[in-house]
Coordinates of C-alpha atoms in Angstrom, one line a residue:
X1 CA 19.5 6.4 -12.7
X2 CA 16.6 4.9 -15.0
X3 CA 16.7 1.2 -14.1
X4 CA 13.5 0.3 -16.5
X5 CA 14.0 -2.6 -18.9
X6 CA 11.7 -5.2 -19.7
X7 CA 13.8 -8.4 -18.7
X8 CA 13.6 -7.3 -15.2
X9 CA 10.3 -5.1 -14.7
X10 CA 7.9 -7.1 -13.4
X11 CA 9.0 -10.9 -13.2
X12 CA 12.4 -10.8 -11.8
X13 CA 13.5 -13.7 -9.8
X14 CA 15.2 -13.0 -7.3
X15 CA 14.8 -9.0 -8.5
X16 CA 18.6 -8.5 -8.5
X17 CA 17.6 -4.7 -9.3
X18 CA 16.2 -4.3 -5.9
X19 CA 19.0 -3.9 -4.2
X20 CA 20.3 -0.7 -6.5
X21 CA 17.0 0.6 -5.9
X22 CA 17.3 0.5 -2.5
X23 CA 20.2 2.2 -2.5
X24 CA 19.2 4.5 -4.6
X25 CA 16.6 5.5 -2.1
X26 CA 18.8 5.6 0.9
X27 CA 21.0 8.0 -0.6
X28 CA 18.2 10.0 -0.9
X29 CA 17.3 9.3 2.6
X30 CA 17.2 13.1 4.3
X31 CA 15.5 14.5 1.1
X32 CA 11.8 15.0 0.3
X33 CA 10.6 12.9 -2.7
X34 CA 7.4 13.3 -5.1
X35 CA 5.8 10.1 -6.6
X36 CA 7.2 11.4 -10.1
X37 CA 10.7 11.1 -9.0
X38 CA 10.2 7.6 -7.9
X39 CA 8.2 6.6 -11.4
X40 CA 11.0 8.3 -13.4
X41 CA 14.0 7.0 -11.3
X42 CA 12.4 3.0 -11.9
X43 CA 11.4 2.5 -8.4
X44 CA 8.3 1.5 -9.2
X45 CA 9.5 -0.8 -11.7
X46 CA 9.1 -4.1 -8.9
X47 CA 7.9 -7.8 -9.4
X48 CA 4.6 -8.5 -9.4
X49 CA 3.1 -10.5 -6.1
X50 CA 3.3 -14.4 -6.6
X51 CA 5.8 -14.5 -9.6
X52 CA 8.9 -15.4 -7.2
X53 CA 10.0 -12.4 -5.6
X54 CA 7.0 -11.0 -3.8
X55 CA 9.2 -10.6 -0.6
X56 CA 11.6 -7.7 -3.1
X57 CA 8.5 -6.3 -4.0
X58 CA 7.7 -5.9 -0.2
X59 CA 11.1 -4.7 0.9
X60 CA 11.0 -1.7 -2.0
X61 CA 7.5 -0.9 -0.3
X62 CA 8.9 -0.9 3.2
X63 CA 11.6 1.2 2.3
X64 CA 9.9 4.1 0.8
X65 CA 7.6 4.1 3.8
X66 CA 10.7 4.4 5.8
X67 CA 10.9 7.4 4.4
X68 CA 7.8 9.0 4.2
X69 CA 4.4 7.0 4.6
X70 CA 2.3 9.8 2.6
X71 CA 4.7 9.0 -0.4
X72 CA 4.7 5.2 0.3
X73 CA 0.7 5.5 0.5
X74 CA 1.0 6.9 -3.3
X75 CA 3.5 4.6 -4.0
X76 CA 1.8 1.6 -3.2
X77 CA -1.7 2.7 -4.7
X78 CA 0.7 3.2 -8.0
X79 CA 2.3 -0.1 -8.3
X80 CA -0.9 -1.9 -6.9
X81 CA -3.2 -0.5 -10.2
X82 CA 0.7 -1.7 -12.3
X83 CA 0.0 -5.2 -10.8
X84 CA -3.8 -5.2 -11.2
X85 CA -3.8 -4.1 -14.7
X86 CA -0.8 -6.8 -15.3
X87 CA -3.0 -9.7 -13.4
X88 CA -6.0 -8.5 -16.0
X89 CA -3.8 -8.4 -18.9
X90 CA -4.4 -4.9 -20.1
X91 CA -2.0 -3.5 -21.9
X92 CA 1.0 -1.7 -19.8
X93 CA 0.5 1.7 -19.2
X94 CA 2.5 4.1 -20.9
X95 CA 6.0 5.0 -19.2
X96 CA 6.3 8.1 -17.1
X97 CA 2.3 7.8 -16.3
X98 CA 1.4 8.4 -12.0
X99 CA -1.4 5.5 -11.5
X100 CA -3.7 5.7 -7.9
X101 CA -5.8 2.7 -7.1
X102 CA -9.5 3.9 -5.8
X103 CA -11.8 1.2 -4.7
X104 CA -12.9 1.9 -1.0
X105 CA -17.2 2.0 -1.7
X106 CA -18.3 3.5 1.2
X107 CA -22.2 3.6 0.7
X108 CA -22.4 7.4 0.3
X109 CA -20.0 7.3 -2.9
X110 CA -20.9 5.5 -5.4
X111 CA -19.5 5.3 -9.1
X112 CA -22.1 4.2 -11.9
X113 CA -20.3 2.9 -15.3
X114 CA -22.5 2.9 -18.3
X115 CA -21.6 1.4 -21.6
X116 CA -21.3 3.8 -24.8
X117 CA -23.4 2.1 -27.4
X118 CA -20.6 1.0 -30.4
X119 CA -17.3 1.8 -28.0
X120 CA -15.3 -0.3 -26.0
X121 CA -15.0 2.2 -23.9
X122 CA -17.7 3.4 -20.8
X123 CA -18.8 6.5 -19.0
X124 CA -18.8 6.7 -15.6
X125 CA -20.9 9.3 -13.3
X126 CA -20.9 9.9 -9.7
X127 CA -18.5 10.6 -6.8
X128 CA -15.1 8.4 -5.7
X129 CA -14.1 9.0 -1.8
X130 CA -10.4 8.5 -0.5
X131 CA -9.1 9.4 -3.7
X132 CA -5.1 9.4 -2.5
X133 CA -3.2 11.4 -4.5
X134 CA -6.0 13.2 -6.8
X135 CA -4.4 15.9 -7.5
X136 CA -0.6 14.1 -8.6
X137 CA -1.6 11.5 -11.0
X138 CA -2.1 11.1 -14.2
X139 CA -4.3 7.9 -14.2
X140 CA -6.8 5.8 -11.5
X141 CA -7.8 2.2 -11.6
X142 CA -11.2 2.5 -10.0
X143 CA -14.5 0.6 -8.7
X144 CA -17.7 1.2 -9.8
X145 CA -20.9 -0.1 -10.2
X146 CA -21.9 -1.3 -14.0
X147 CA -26.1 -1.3 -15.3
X148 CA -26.8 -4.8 -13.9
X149 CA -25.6 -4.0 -10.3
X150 CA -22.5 -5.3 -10.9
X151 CA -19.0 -4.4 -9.5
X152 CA -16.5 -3.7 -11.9
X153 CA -13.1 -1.8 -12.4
X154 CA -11.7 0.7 -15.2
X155 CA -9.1 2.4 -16.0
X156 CA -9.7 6.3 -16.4
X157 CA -7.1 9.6 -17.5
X158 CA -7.7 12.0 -14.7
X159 CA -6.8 15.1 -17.5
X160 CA -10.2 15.1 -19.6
X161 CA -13.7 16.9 -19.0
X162 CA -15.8 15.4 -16.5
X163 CA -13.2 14.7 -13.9
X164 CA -13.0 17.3 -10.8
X165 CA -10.6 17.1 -8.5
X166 CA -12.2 18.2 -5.1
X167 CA -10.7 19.9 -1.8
X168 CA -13.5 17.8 0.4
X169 CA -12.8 13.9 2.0
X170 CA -9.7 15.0 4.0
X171 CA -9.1 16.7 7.0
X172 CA -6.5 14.5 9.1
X173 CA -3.2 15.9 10.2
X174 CA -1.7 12.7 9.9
X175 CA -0.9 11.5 5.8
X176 CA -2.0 14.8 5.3
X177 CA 0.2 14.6 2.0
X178 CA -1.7 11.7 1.0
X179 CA -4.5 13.9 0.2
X180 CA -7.5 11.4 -0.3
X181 CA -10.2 13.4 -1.7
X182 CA -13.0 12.9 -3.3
X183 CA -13.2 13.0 -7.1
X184 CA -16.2 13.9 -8.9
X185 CA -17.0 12.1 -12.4
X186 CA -19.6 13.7 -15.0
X187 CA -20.0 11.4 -18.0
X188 CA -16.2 11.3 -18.0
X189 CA -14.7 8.3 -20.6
X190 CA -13.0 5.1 -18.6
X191 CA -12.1 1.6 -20.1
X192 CA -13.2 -1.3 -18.3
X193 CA -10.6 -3.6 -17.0
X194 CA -11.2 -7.3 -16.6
X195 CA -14.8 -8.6 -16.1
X196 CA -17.1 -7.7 -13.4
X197 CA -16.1 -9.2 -9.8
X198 CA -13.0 -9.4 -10.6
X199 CA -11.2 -7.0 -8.4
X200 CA -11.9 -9.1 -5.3
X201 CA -11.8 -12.8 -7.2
X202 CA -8.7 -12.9 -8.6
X203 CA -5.5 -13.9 -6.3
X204 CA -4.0 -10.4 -6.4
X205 CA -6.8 -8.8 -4.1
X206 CA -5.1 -10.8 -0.8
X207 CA -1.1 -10.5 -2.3
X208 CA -2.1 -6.8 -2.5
X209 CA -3.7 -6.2 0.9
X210 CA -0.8 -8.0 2.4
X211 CA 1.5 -5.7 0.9
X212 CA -0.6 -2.6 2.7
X213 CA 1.4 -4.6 5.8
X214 CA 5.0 -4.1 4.3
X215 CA 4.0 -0.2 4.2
X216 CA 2.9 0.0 7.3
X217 CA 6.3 -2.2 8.9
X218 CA 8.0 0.1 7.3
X219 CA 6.8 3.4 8.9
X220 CA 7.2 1.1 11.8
X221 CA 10.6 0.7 11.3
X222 CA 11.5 4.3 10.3
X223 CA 10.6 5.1 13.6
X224 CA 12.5 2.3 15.7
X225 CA 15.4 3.2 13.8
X226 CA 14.5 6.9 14.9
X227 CA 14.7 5.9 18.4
X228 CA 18.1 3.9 17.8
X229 CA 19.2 7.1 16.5
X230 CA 18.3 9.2 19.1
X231 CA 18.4 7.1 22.4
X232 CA 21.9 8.5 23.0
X233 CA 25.5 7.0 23.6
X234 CA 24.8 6.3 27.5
X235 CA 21.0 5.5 27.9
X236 CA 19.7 4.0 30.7
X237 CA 18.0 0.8 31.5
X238 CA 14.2 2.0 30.9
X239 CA 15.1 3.1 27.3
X240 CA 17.0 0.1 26.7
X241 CA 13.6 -1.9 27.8
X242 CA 12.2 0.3 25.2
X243 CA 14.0 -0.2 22.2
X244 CA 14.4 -3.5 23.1
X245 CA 10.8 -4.5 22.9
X246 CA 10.4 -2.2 19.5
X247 CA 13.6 -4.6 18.3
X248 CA 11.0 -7.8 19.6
X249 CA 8.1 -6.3 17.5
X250 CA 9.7 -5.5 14.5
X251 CA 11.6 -8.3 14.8
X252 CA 8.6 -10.8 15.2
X253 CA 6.0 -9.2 12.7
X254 CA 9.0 -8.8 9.7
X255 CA 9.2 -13.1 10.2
X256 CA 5.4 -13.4 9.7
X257 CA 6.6 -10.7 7.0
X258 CA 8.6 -13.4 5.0
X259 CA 6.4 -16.5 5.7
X260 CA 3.7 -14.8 3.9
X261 CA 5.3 -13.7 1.2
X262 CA 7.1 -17.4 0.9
X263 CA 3.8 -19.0 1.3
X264 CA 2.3 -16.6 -1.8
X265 CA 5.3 -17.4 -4.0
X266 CA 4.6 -21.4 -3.3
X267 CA 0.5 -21.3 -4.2
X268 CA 0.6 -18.2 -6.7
X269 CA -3.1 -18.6 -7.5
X270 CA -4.4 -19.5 -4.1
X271 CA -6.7 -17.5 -2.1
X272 CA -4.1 -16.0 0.4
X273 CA -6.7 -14.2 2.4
X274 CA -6.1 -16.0 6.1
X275 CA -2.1 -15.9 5.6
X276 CA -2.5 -11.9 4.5
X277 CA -5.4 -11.4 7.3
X278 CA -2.2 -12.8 9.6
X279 CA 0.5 -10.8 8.6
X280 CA -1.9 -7.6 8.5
X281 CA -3.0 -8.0 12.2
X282 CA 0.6 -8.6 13.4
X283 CA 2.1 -5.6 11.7
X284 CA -0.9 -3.3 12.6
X285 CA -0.3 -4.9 16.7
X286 CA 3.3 -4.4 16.3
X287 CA 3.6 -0.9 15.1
X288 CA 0.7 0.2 17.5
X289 CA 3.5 -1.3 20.0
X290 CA 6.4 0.7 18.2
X291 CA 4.3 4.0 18.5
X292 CA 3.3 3.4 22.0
X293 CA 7.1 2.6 23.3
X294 CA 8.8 5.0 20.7
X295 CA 6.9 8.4 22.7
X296 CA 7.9 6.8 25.8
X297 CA 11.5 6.3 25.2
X298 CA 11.9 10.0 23.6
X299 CA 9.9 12.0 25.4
X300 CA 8.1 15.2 24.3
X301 CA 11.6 16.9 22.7
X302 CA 11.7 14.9 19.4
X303 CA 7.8 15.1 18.6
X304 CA 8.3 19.0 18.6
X305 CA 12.1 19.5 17.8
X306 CA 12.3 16.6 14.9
X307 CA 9.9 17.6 12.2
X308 CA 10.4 14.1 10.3
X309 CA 9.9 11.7 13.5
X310 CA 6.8 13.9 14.5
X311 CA 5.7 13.7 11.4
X312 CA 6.3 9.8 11.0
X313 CA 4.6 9.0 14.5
X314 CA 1.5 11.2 13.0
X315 CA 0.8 9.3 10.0
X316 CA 1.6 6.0 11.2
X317 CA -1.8 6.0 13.5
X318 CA -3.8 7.3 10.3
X319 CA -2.2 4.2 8.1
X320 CA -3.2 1.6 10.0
X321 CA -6.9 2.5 10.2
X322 CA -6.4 0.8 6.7
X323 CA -7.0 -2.7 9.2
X324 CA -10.4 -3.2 10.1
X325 CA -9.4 -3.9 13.9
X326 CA -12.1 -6.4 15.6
X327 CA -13.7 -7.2 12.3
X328 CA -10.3 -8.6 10.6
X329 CA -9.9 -10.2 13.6
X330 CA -12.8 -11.5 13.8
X331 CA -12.7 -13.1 10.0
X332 CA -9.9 -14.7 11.1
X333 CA -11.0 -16.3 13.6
X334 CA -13.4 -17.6 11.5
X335 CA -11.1 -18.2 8.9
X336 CA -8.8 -20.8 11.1
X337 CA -12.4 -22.7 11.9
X338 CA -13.3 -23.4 8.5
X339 CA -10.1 -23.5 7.1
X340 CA -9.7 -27.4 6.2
X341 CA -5.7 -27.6 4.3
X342 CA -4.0 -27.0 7.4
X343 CA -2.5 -23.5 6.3
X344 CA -3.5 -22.5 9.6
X345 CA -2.4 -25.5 11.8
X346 CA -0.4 -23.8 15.2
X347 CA 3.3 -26.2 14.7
X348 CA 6.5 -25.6 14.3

């Protein structure tokens, strides 16, 4: 199935090609998938955030963590540099390219991007950390740091001189297949992309991080339905406690889920940092929760016997240290002080 066509590959409202998608990927539901496979089947083919169907785009996330969080980790860094490059109105990448999206600056990796004197285009020098996916695609939308001290992002082909892909950065068990790296640049040609500060001005920064929170629902979810699965036909009352409150968690953070993405739809070109700080902190609470009651209610035989679930309930953990914990929190908080247009007013 190739389900790309340009009436319905980024602005589709309601999507009406999600739902074969979806399908598409739950027939494929016991089978191990490469990012490729997704790209080349049209999965990644989803609306952008804000355009009217943000909550599609978050469902097709969801569901390919489902299945595998180290894909849905290089899934979503793909379609997040599609919808950044969209949002900057570059021109769209060529079909069948893999796209990662690398701008974590840690202080002890820093990229410099220098202009090249008659070109459009730039060099750019110096190391990238958590490089996901390194080694599998074909393309990066990255940060860096331009001559006046200025953030900045570019666009930059991972198959030219200058680019090496390293074996350092990662040595988790969990989202081991993620394998974020470092990269290390040397004079290698980029393209800028946008204008400096722009990564973090323009509306797409908070759509984006709040679709990290449909990934990590979805691992979530891969694993409550786990335990449905496996509870048996006769369980007794302590496992029903247990997937009852994984059914309350779920249940509860997929609502805040939809009001977000509702609320982004309304106010396309707001700053939807407080409603995606929100969503983030309930997903991150509630699949701690789902973790926590998912080992409880199975026991030690699936986590060595079930090669997917043990797998799932190792990445999961690694996933959510995406969340700053106290610190988002803590913005928050902040947030609902000085927020003054009621977004944050506690009604019903």
């Amino acid at each position: 199935m190739n389900t790309r066509d340009p009436g319905d590959s980024a602005h589709g409202i309601p999507c009406p090609v999600v739902p074969e998608l979806l399908r598409w990927l739950e027939l494929r539901a016991c089978k191990s998938l490469s990012l490729r496979e997704l790209v080349e089947a049209g999965i990644d083919r989803l609306p952008l955030p804000g355009t009217g169907a943000t909550l599609s785009r978050w469902q097709m996330l969801a569901a390919v963590a489902a299945h595998d969080l180290s894909l849905a980790k290089l899934f979503e860094g793909h379609t997040d540099a599609l919808a950044i490059q969209a949002e900057l109105g570059a021109t769209e990448p060529a079909a069948g390219t893999l796209w990662g999206t690398w701008c974590a600056e840690p202080p002890s990796a820093k990229v410099q991007v220098q202009a090249i004197a008659g070109s459009r285009s730039v060099r750019i020098s110096g190391t990238k950390s958590w490089c996901s996916g390194a080694a599998t695609v074909t393309h990066a939308v990255l940060s860096g740091w331009n001559e006046a001290g200025e953030a900045c992002l570019v666009t930059v082909a991972m198959h030219q001189p200058g680019v090496t892909v390293t074996e350092q950065g990662w040595q988790a068990v969990g989202m081991a297949d993620s394998a974020s790296v470092d990269v290390h640049f040397d004079n290698a040609v980029a393209a800028p992309l946008g204008q400096p500060g722009d990564y973090v001005r323009r509306a797409g920064f908070w759509q984006g991080g709040a679709g990290i929170a449909a990934c990590w629902w979805g691992g979530a979810a891969g694993i409550g339905r786990r335990v449905h699965a496996l509870i048996g036909i006769t369980p007794d009352a302590h496992r029903l406690a247990h997937l009852g409150s994984i059914d309350v968690a779920l249940s509860a953070s997929a609502a805040l889920l939809r009001e977000c993405a509702a609320w982004i739809d309304a106010h396309p070109s707001a700053n939807s940092e407080l409603m995606a700080l929100r969503a983030r902190l309930a997903v991150e609470a509630a699949a701690t929760e789902v973790l926590r009651l998912a080992g409880r209610a199975l026991g030690a035989g699936p986590l060595c016997r079930d090669a997917r679930f043990a797998r799932a309930m190792a990445d999961l953990p690694v996933y959510l240290r995406q969340s700053h914990a106290e610190r988002d929190l803590a913005h928050l908080g902040a947030g609902t002080i000085a927020d003054r247009r009621g977004v944050c007013a506690w009604k019903l």
